[in-house]
Amino acid sequence: MEFQPVEAPKQSHAHAVADALAGSVSGLALGRLASLAAWIASVQGKDVPGPFVRPRAVVVAGNHGVAARGLSAWATDAGATQAEELRAGGGPAHAAARLAGASLRFVDDYLDAPTGAIDVEPAISPEVWEAALAAGAEVADSEIDSGADLIIPGDIGVGNTTVVAAVYGTFTRTEPVKAIGRGSGINDNVWKVKAAAVRDAMFRVRGFRDDTERVCAELTGPDFAFLVGLIARAAARRTPVLIGEAYPATAAYVAERLAPGVKAWLIAGQVTAEPAHVGWLEALDLKPVLALEMKTGQGAGALAALPQLNLAAELAGEVLAEGSSRSV
C-alpha cells in the first residue's frame, strides 16, 4: 500500500469560527468548546460547524502470541469473550455508541490469526502486514462512501498495551521500564514479566528501528495494521478520526509517520495513564477532550467524548447564528 502526504483541512474555516466566537460574550463563554468547534468547522470545511450526523465506530479484534507469557490481568481468552458480547450487541462499545448516537462495525477477521511472540520472533510477516493495512483502508473507503462523517477506531486484544509499549520504546528510544504502564491493572510481578517481554522485543528490532513498517510487522499484528490503514485512508479522504485508547493512538502515530499530515484530521477523545498514550498525544499535538483514564478499549473512551464534540458544534452554531441575525 502506497502512502502519500495528507492534505490538511483549510484553516480559514477554523479561523472564521474562532474569530466570530472570540468577538462575542456568548462565544467567549464557551471556553474550550470554542476551540473544538473551530476544529470541527475546519474538518467539515464549513464556516459554521454542525454535529456529526453519521459517526461510525470500527472495532477490530486481534490477539498477540506474547500474551501467553501471562503479562495481562486478563485471561488469554478474554478477547474471544468480548467479541461474543459485541456480536450479540452488548459490551461497552455498543452501549457507548448508542448513547453517543453512533453506529458500530465489528471486525473479527484477526481474532484467531496466528501471531508470533514478539519477545522472541516476528509477530507477522510483511505480507500479512500489507494485506491487513489494505483491508483497513478498504473499510475506511466503504464507510466513507456510505456516508460516515467521523471514524472512531476501537480495539480488542489481550496484550495490546505490551505491543504499545514496545512500539513506543522503539520509535522514541525510551527505556522499557519507562514505556510500560499498568495496562489492564497488573500487579508488580506481572509488570516485571511485561517489562522483560518489551525489553526483549525492543532488542530484537534495534537494528532497523527507523524502518516503520518493518518494526510494526515485527511488533504488532494484523489488527494493528488494519487500524493504521483505516486511519490513514480516512485522513486521506478528508474524514476526521476520533481516537480514544492507547492502541488506536499508537496506530494513529504510525499512520502519521507513513503519511505525514494525518494528525491534522485527528482529535483525542480521552487519555489514559499509559506512558505511551500520553507520549503519542504529545507527538501528535493532540489535547484530549476528556481525562477519563478509561482502559475499557473497544473505542468506548472515544465514544464518551463524541457528545462533547457535538455539543461544541451545536452551541457554536447557535452563537454564530445569533451574531449573524444581529448584523442584519
Coordinates of C-alpha atoms in Angstrom, one line a residue:
M1 CA 0.0 0.0 0.0
E2 CA 1.4 3.3 -1.0
F3 CA 1.3 6.3 1.3
Q4 CA 1.2 10.0 0.2
P5 CA 1.3 13.1 2.4
V6 CA -2.2 14.1 3.5
E7 CA -3.6 17.5 2.7
A8 CA -4.5 19.5 5.8
P9 CA -8.0 20.9 6.3
K10 CA -8.4 24.6 5.3
Q11 CA -7.7 26.6 8.4
S12 CA -9.7 29.5 7.1
H13 CA -12.9 27.8 8.4
A14 CA -11.3 27.3 11.8
H15 CA -10.2 30.9 11.9
A16 CA -13.6 32.2 10.9
V17 CA -15.3 30.3 13.7
A18 CA -12.7 31.2 16.3
D19 CA -12.7 34.9 15.4
A20 CA -16.5 35.1 15.4
L21 CA -16.8 33.3 18.8
A22 CA -14.0 35.5 20.2
G23 CA -15.9 38.6 19.2
S24 CA -18.9 37.8 21.3
V25 CA -19.6 37.4 25.0
S26 CA -21.5 34.2 24.4
G27 CA -18.7 32.8 22.3
L28 CA -16.1 33.6 24.9
A29 CA -18.2 31.8 27.5
L30 CA -17.9 28.5 25.6
G31 CA -14.3 28.1 26.9
R32 CA -12.6 25.1 25.2
L33 CA -15.7 24.1 23.4
A34 CA -15.0 27.1 21.1
S35 CA -11.7 25.6 20.0
L36 CA -13.3 22.2 19.5
A37 CA -16.0 23.9 17.4
A38 CA -13.3 25.6 15.3
W39 CA -11.6 22.2 14.7
I40 CA -14.9 20.7 13.7
A41 CA -15.5 23.5 11.2
S42 CA -12.1 23.0 9.7
V43 CA -12.5 19.3 9.1
Q44 CA -16.1 19.8 7.8
G45 CA -15.0 22.6 5.5
K46 CA -17.7 25.0 6.9
D47 CA -17.8 28.4 8.5
V48 CA -20.5 27.1 10.8
P49 CA -19.8 23.7 12.4
G50 CA -22.5 21.1 12.7
P51 CA -22.9 18.0 14.8
F52 CA -21.6 14.8 13.3
V53 CA -24.6 13.1 11.8
R54 CA -23.2 9.7 10.9
P55 CA -20.3 8.8 13.2
R56 CA -19.1 5.3 12.7
A57 CA -17.1 3.2 15.2
V58 CA -15.0 0.5 13.7
V59 CA -13.8 -2.0 16.4
V60 CA -11.2 -4.6 15.4
A61 CA -10.3 -7.7 17.5
G62 CA -6.8 -9.3 17.5
N63 CA -4.5 -11.4 19.6
H64 CA -0.9 -11.5 20.4
G65 CA 1.4 -14.5 20.9
V66 CA 3.2 -12.7 23.6
A67 CA 0.1 -12.7 25.8
A68 CA 0.9 -16.4 26.6
R69 CA 3.7 -15.0 28.8
G70 CA 1.0 -14.0 31.4
L71 CA 1.6 -10.3 31.1
S72 CA -2.0 -9.1 31.4
A73 CA -4.6 -9.1 34.2
W74 CA -7.0 -10.6 31.6
A75 CA -7.1 -14.3 30.8
T76 CA -5.8 -15.1 27.3
D77 CA -9.4 -15.9 26.1
A78 CA -10.8 -12.6 27.3
G79 CA -10.7 -11.2 23.7
A80 CA -12.9 -14.0 22.5
T81 CA -15.4 -13.3 25.3
Q82 CA -15.5 -9.6 24.5
A83 CA -16.0 -10.5 20.8
E84 CA -19.0 -12.6 21.6
E85 CA -20.5 -9.7 23.6
L86 CA -20.1 -7.4 20.7
R87 CA -21.5 -9.8 18.2
A88 CA -24.6 -10.1 20.4
G89 CA -25.0 -6.3 20.5
G90 CA -23.6 -5.9 24.0
G91 CA -20.3 -4.7 25.5
P92 CA -19.1 -1.2 26.3
A93 CA -18.7 -0.2 22.7
H94 CA -22.4 -0.8 21.8
A95 CA -23.6 0.9 25.0
A96 CA -21.3 4.0 24.4
A97 CA -22.3 4.1 20.7
R98 CA -26.0 4.1 21.4
L99 CA -25.7 6.9 23.9
A100 CA -23.5 8.9 21.6
G101 CA -25.7 8.4 18.5
A102 CA -23.1 6.4 16.6
S103 CA -23.2 3.1 14.8
L104 CA -20.7 0.3 15.1
R105 CA -18.9 -2.1 12.8
F106 CA -17.1 -5.1 14.4
V107 CA -14.2 -6.7 12.5
D108 CA -13.2 -10.0 13.9
D109 CA -11.1 -11.3 11.0
Y110 CA -7.9 -11.3 13.1
L111 CA -9.2 -12.6 16.4
D112 CA -7.8 -16.1 15.7
A113 CA -5.0 -15.1 13.4
P114 CA -1.7 -16.6 14.3
T115 CA 0.9 -14.1 15.7
G116 CA 4.4 -14.7 17.0
A117 CA 5.5 -13.9 20.5
I118 CA 7.3 -10.6 19.9
D119 CA 10.0 -11.1 22.5
V120 CA 11.5 -14.0 20.5
E121 CA 10.0 -13.8 17.0
P122 CA 8.2 -11.6 14.5
A123 CA 4.5 -11.0 15.1
I124 CA 3.6 -11.3 11.4
S125 CA 5.2 -11.3 8.0
P126 CA 5.5 -8.2 5.8
E127 CA 2.9 -9.8 3.5
V128 CA 0.4 -10.2 6.3
W129 CA 1.1 -6.6 7.4
E130 CA 0.5 -5.3 3.9
A131 CA -2.8 -7.2 3.5
A132 CA -4.2 -6.0 6.8
L133 CA -3.2 -2.5 6.0
A134 CA -5.0 -2.6 2.7
A135 CA -8.1 -4.2 4.5
G136 CA -8.2 -1.2 6.9
A137 CA -8.1 1.2 4.0
E138 CA -10.9 -0.7 2.2
V139 CA -13.1 -0.5 5.3
A140 CA -12.5 3.3 5.5
D141 CA -13.5 3.7 1.9
S142 CA -16.6 1.6 2.4
E143 CA -17.7 3.5 5.5
I144 CA -17.0 7.0 4.0
D145 CA -18.7 6.0 0.7
S146 CA -21.7 5.0 2.8
G147 CA -21.8 8.5 4.4
A148 CA -19.7 8.2 7.6
D149 CA -18.6 11.7 8.6
L150 CA -16.5 10.6 11.6
I151 CA -14.4 7.4 12.1
I152 CA -13.9 6.1 15.6
P153 CA -11.4 3.3 15.8
G154 CA -11.5 0.8 18.6
D155 CA -9.7 -2.4 19.6
I156 CA -10.0 -5.7 21.5
G157 CA -6.9 -7.7 22.3
V158 CA -5.1 -9.2 25.3
G159 CA -1.6 -7.9 25.4
N160 CA -2.3 -4.7 23.4
T161 CA -0.6 -2.4 25.8
T162 CA 2.5 -4.6 25.7
V163 CA 2.6 -4.0 22.0
V164 CA 2.0 -0.3 22.5
A165 CA 4.9 -0.1 24.9
A166 CA 7.3 -2.0 22.6
V167 CA 6.4 0.3 19.7
Y168 CA 6.7 3.4 21.8
G169 CA 10.0 2.4 23.3
T170 CA 11.4 1.5 19.9
F171 CA 10.4 4.7 18.0
T172 CA 11.1 7.2 20.8
R173 CA 14.2 5.5 22.2
T174 CA 12.5 5.2 25.6
E175 CA 13.7 2.6 28.1
P176 CA 11.3 -0.3 28.5
V177 CA 10.6 0.4 32.2
K178 CA 9.6 4.0 31.3
A179 CA 7.4 2.9 28.4
I180 CA 5.3 0.4 30.3
G181 CA 2.2 1.2 32.2
R182 CA -0.1 -0.9 34.3
G183 CA -2.3 -1.8 31.3
S184 CA -5.3 -3.8 32.4
G185 CA -4.3 -3.3 36.0
I186 CA -1.4 -5.6 36.5
N187 CA 0.5 -6.2 39.8
D188 CA 4.2 -5.8 40.3
N189 CA 5.1 -9.4 39.5
V190 CA 3.2 -9.3 36.2
W191 CA 4.7 -5.9 35.4
K192 CA 8.1 -7.5 35.6
V193 CA 7.1 -10.1 33.1
K194 CA 5.7 -7.4 30.8
A195 CA 8.9 -5.3 31.2
A196 CA 11.1 -8.3 30.2
A197 CA 9.0 -9.1 27.2
V198 CA 9.1 -5.4 26.0
R199 CA 12.8 -5.3 26.6
D200 CA 13.5 -8.4 24.6
A201 CA 11.1 -7.2 21.8
M202 CA 12.9 -3.9 21.5
F203 CA 16.3 -5.6 21.5
R204 CA 15.2 -7.7 18.5
V205 CA 14.3 -4.7 16.3
R206 CA 17.1 -2.4 17.4
G207 CA 19.0 -2.8 14.1
F208 CA 16.1 -1.4 12.0
R209 CA 14.1 0.7 14.3
D210 CA 13.8 3.6 11.8
D211 CA 12.0 1.3 9.3
T212 CA 8.5 2.0 10.4
E213 CA 6.6 -0.8 8.6
R214 CA 9.2 -3.5 9.3
V215 CA 9.2 -2.6 13.0
C216 CA 5.4 -2.7 13.1
A217 CA 5.3 -6.1 11.3
E218 CA 7.7 -7.5 13.9
L219 CA 6.0 -6.0 17.0
T220 CA 2.3 -5.6 16.4
G221 CA -0.2 -7.7 14.5
P222 CA -2.7 -7.7 11.6
D223 CA -5.4 -5.9 13.7
F224 CA -2.9 -3.1 14.3
A225 CA -2.1 -2.8 10.6
F226 CA -5.8 -2.7 9.9
L227 CA -6.2 0.3 12.3
V228 CA -3.2 2.1 10.6
G229 CA -4.8 1.6 7.2
L230 CA -8.2 2.7 8.5
I231 CA -6.9 5.9 10.0
A232 CA -4.5 6.8 7.1
R233 CA -7.2 6.3 4.5
A234 CA -9.8 8.2 6.5
A235 CA -7.5 11.2 6.7
A236 CA -6.6 11.0 3.0
R237 CA -10.4 11.0 2.3
R238 CA -10.7 14.2 4.4
T239 CA -12.7 12.4 7.1
P240 CA -11.9 13.2 10.8
V241 CA -10.9 10.4 13.2
L242 CA -11.7 10.4 16.9
I243 CA -9.1 8.5 19.0
G244 CA -9.8 7.2 22.4
E245 CA -7.4 4.5 23.7
A246 CA -3.6 3.7 23.6
Y247 CA -3.7 1.1 20.9
P248 CA -5.6 3.3 18.3
A249 CA -3.4 6.2 19.4
T250 CA -0.3 4.2 18.5
A251 CA -1.8 3.3 15.2
A252 CA -2.5 7.0 14.6
Y253 CA 1.1 7.8 15.3
V254 CA 2.3 5.2 12.8
A255 CA -0.2 6.5 10.2
E256 CA 1.3 9.9 10.6
R257 CA 4.8 8.5 10.2
L258 CA 3.8 6.8 7.0
A259 CA 1.5 9.6 5.6
P260 CA 2.6 13.0 7.0
G261 CA -0.4 15.2 7.6
V262 CA -2.7 12.6 9.1
K263 CA -2.6 14.3 12.5
A264 CA -4.5 17.3 11.3
W265 CA -7.6 15.1 10.9
L266 CA -7.3 13.6 14.4
I267 CA -8.8 14.5 17.7
A268 CA -8.2 12.8 21.0
G269 CA -11.3 11.8 22.9
Q270 CA -9.6 11.0 26.2
V271 CA -6.2 9.9 27.6
T272 CA -5.2 7.0 29.9
A273 CA -2.3 6.8 32.2
E274 CA -0.2 4.6 29.8
P275 CA 3.1 6.5 29.2
A276 CA 2.9 5.7 25.5
H277 CA -0.6 7.1 25.2
V278 CA 0.4 10.4 26.8
G279 CA 3.5 10.5 24.7
W280 CA 1.7 9.8 21.4
L281 CA -0.8 12.6 22.0
E282 CA 2.1 15.0 22.7
A283 CA 3.8 13.9 19.5
L284 CA 0.6 14.3 17.5
D285 CA -0.1 17.7 19.1
L286 CA -3.4 16.5 20.5
K287 CA -5.1 17.7 23.6
P288 CA -7.7 15.2 24.9
V289 CA -11.3 16.3 25.2
L290 CA -11.8 14.3 28.4
A291 CA -9.4 12.9 31.0
L292 CA -11.3 9.7 31.9
E293 CA -8.4 7.2 32.0
M294 CA -10.7 4.6 30.6
K295 CA -9.0 1.3 29.9
T296 CA -12.1 -0.4 28.5
G297 CA -11.0 -0.5 24.9
Q298 CA -13.4 -1.0 22.1
G299 CA -13.4 2.7 21.3
A300 CA -15.6 3.4 24.4
G301 CA -13.3 6.2 25.6
A302 CA -13.5 8.0 22.2
L303 CA -17.3 7.5 22.0
A304 CA -17.6 9.0 25.5
A305 CA -16.2 12.2 24.1
L306 CA -18.4 12.4 21.0
P307 CA -21.4 14.1 22.7
Q308 CA -19.0 16.8 23.8
L309 CA -17.9 17.4 20.2
N310 CA -21.5 17.6 19.1
L311 CA -22.3 19.9 21.9
A312 CA -19.5 22.2 20.9
A313 CA -20.8 22.3 17.3
E314 CA -24.4 23.0 18.4
L315 CA -23.5 25.8 20.9
A316 CA -21.1 27.4 18.5
G317 CA -23.7 27.2 15.7
E318 CA -26.3 29.0 17.9
V319 CA -23.8 31.7 18.9
L320 CA -22.8 32.3 15.3
A321 CA -26.5 32.4 14.2
E322 CA -27.2 35.0 16.9
G323 CA -24.3 37.1 15.7
S324 CA -25.5 36.8 12.1
S325 CA -29.0 37.9 12.9
R326 CA -27.8 40.9 14.9
S327 CA -25.7 42.1 11.9
V328 CA -28.7 42.1 9.5

